PDB file of C-alpha atoms in Angstrom:
ATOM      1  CA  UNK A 195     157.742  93.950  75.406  1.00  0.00           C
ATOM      2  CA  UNK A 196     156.921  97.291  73.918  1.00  0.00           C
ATOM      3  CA  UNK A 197     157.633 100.793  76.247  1.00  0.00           C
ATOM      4  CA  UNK A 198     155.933 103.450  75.842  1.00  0.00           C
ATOM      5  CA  UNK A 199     158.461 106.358  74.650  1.00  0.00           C
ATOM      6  CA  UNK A 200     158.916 109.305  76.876  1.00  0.00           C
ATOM      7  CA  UNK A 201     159.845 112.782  75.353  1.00  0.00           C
ATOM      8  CA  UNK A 202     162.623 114.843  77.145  1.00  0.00           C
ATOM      9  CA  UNK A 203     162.600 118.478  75.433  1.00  0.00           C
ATOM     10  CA  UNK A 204     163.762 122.026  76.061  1.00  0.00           C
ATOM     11  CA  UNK A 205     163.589 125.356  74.269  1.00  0.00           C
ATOM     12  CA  UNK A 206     167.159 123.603  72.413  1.00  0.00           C
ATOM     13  CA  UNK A 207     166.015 119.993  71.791  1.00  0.00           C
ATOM     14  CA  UNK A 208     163.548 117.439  72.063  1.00  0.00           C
ATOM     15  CA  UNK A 209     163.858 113.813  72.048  1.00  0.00           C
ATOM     16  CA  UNK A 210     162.016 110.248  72.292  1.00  0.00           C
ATOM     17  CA  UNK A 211     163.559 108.123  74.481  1.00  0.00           C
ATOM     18  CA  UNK A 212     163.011 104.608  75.492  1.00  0.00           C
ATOM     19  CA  UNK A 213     164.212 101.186  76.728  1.00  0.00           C
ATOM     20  CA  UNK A 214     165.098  98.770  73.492  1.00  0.00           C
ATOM     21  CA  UNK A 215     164.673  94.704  74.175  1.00  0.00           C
ATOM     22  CA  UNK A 216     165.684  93.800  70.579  1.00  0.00           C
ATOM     23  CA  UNK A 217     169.272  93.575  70.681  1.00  0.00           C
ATOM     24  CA  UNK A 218     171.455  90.626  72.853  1.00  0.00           C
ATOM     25  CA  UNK A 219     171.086  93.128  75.986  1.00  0.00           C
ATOM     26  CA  UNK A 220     168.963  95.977  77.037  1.00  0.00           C
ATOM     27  CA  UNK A 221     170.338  99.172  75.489  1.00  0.00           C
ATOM     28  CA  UNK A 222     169.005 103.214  75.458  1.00  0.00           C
ATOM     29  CA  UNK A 223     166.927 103.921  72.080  1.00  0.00           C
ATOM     30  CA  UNK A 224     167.062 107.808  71.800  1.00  0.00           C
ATOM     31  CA  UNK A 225     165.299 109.999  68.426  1.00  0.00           C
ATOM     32  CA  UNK A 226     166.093 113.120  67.572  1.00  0.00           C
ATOM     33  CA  UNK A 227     162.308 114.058  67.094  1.00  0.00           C
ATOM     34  CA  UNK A 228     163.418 117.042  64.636  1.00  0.00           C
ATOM     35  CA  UNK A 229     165.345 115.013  62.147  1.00  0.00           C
ATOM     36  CA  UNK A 230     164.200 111.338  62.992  1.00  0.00           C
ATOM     37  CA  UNK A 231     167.948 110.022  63.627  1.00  0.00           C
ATOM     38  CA  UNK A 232     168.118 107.651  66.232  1.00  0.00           C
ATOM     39  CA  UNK A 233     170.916 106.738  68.875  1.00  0.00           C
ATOM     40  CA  UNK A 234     171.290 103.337  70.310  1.00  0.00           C
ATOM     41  CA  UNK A 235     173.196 103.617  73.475  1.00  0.00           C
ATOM     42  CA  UNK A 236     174.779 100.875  75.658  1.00  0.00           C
ATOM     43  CA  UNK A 237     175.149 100.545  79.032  1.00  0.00           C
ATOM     44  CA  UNK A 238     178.996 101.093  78.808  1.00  0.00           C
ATOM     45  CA  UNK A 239     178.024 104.231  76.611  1.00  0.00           C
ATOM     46  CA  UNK A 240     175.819 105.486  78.899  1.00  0.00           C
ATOM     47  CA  UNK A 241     178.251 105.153  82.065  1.00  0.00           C
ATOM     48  CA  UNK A 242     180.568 106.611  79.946  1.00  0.00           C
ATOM     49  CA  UNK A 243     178.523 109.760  79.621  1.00  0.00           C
ATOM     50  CA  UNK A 244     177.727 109.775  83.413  1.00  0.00           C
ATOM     51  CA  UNK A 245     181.745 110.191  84.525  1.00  0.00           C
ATOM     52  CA  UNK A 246     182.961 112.441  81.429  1.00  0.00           C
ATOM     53  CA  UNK A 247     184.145 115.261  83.314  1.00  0.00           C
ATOM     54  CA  UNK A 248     182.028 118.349  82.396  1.00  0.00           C
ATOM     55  CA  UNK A 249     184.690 119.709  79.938  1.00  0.00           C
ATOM     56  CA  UNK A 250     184.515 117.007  77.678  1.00  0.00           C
ATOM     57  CA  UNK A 251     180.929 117.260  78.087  1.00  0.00           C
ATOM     58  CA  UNK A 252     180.741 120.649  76.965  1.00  0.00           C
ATOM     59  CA  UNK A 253     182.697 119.890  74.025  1.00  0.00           C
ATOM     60  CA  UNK A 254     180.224 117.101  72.766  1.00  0.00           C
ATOM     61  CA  UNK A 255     177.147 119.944  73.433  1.00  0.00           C
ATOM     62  CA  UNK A 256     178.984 121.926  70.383  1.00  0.00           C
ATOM     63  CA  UNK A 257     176.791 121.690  67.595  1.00  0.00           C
ATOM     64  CA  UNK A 258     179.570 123.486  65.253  1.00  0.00           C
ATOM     65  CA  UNK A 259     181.974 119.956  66.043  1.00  0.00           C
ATOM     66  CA  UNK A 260     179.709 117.732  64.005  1.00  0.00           C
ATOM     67  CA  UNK A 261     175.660 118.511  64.167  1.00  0.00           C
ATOM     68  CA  UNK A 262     175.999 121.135  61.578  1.00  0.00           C
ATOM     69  CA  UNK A 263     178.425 119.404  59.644  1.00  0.00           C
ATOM     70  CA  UNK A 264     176.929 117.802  56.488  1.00  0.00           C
ATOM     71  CA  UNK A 265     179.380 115.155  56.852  1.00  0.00           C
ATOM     72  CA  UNK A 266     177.981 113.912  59.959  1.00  0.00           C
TER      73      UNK A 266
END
């Protein structure tokens, strides 16, 4: 079954997201619309992200720890 993407955006970021059926269980396909990487996330991965407590959150929302990186 193909889903429609939805777009979630602010004045920081925008992104496609969507529900992906092609691996052995559902899973969170997310695009960075401005550079075209994409994000598979699990639904461990995505609990995960709902209990971080919002210091480690904050710390993730850091573009100088990797997004600017050219390593990354």
């Amino acid at each position: 079954m193909n889903i429609s993407p939805d777009i979630v955006g602010n004045e920081f970021a925008e992104v496609s997201i969507r529900i992906d059926d092609e691996a052995n269980s559902r899973r969170l396909r997310v695009e960075d619309l401005k550079t075209g990487r994409v994000r598979f996330l699990d639904a461990l991965e995505l609990e995960t992200i709902v209990w971080l407590p919002e210091g480690n959150l904050r710390r993730l929302l850091d573009p100088s720890s990797d997004r600017w990186r050219e390593d990354a």
